[in-house]
Amino acid sequence: MNSITELASPIAVDVYRQRRERVLAALRAQGGGIAVVPTAPEVMRNRDADYAYRHDSYFYYLTGFTEPEATLVLNASAKSGEPSTLIFCREKNVERETWEGFRFGPEAAREAFGFDAAFPIDSLDEEMPRLLADQPALHYALGTSESRDAQVRRWLDAVRAKSRSGVRAPTQARDLLPLLDEMRLVKDDHELSIMRRAASISAEAHRRAMRACKPGMREYEIEAELLYTFRRHGAQAPAYGSIVAAGANACVLHYPAGNAIAHDGDLILIDAACELDGYASDITRTFPANGRFTPAQRELYDIVLAAQHAAADATRAGVSFDAPHQAALNVLSQGLLDTGILDKTKFGTVDDVLAQRAYSRFYMHRTGHWLGMDVHDAGEYREADGPLDDQGAKPWRTLAAGNVVTIEPGLYVRASADVPERFWNIGIRIEDDAVVTANGCELITREVPVEADEIEALMRESNSN
């Protein structure tokens, strides 16, 4: 980066500025105070090599700033003419830039990202006691970092040390994250634009992996096709550790891509997607290594796909977050009975399967989660208030337009004497990303085939070239 004009468009800067104003307005409604949002620390990998740096999502959501060693401070009690948005960041350092690359420095960061004031990060401990003096409350991520909590105590102790001069420390400490979580749950147009692009890149990576896959390949070779595609199209990194599981490995939910060989007749389960400009995508596809589903594989695949269709049909604004999961469970449970994987003499109906949770042996996760800056994104799944259910849990929250969720049913059948042998060691999951709308949902990852016939056609086309 050669200049601050290469940062981003003014529209993007306005997006972050508007988010900060929303937080300030909410804090003023609570009586004011100071909010502190640090970015993530750098972490040593080994010896003198760091892990690849990734900013804190909350910090980035409010700033768009990706450098390490930075902290955002919001002053919701600022008087007219006083700064209400302050950034603390690294100073310019020509020597360090020779080794590590461009740094904005405080003044350039203030100008480029639209803050009211900027300070060197080394002055944070000096400035914070001044900023906290006579404030009614301190808002930050309570209890998430021992080092941050200790730093906050030092700031408060420094303020209290001036009590004889009439200076008062904040009398309240409030958790800032619930407010930010609620904001992050509903995506704006800027966010959805990035997420659609991330979804498109990830879909292309899955298509490439399907085309490249042949019996005899190792899992890590297939993973390489994914990683190449992510970076080739501008994604900064995978959104999470890629799962590439051949054969029985697909029955391990968080199996990392290893060195197992994809044999003729195996299914390959890939759960992998990229992160683009701070936003995750999340796709899972399951396909035959040789390009042809066996009858047993196809039977289970069609059940999982029907469950995903049912869950997608149940996803819309105004319904319970749990509704898509229940829709998928009904289809999966019926399928387990129809295939004989569950014994009808023991579980006669779908209601019996659901009541006894007999499906959980073969389907042990939920059908979706929030998606956004984090692959398992911020936000509560249950309401803060309301009557408790039979298990003592609070009610599920209601989906709203602009929420983004995954829809990912699956079946995982390990070898077992009480299961028909033709289904042994088959693991299938199908996952897409869905933007909730008023009347349904938009599946933004369907550029990669999902119907079994379409998958086979794509793989045949590749093999014929």
PDB file of N, CA and C in Angstrom, residues 83 179 266 269 294 323 411:
ATOM      1  N   PRO A  83     -13.725  15.170  20.990  1.00  0.00           N
ATOM      2  CA  PRO A  83     -13.768  13.973  20.146  1.00  0.00           C
ATOM      3  C   PRO A  83     -14.554  12.850  20.804  1.00  0.00           C
ATOM      4  N   LEU A 179     -24.496  -5.570  22.888  1.00  0.00           N
ATOM      5  CA  LEU A 179     -24.915  -4.508  21.972  1.00  0.00           C
ATOM      6  C   LEU A 179     -24.327  -4.737  20.583  1.00  0.00           C
ATOM      7  N   ASP A 266     -15.324 -44.509  -2.638  1.00  0.00           N
ATOM      8  CA  ASP A 266     -15.451 -43.629  -1.474  1.00  0.00           C
ATOM      9  C   ASP A 266     -16.275 -42.395  -1.815  1.00  0.00           C
ATOM     10  N   LEU A 269     -16.180 -35.868   1.565  1.00  0.00           N
ATOM     11  CA  LEU A 269     -16.903 -34.767   2.198  1.00  0.00           C
ATOM     12  C   LEU A 269     -15.934 -33.602   2.347  1.00  0.00           C
ATOM     13  N   THR A 294     -22.884 -44.770  -5.478  1.00  0.00           N
ATOM     14  CA  THR A 294     -23.449 -46.117  -5.403  1.00  0.00           C
ATOM     15  C   THR A 294     -24.924 -45.996  -5.025  1.00  0.00           C
ATOM     16  N   ALA A 323     -36.883 -23.531  13.745  1.00  0.00           N
ATOM     17  CA  ALA A 323     -37.806 -24.109  12.758  1.00  0.00           C
ATOM     18  C   ALA A 323     -37.088 -24.868  11.641  1.00  0.00           C
ATOM     19  N   LEU A 411     -25.939 -36.887   7.658  1.00  0.00           N
ATOM     20  CA  LEU A 411     -26.078 -38.222   8.232  1.00  0.00           C
ATOM     21  C   LEU A 411     -24.696 -38.866   8.263  1.00  0.00           C
TER      22      LEU A 411
END
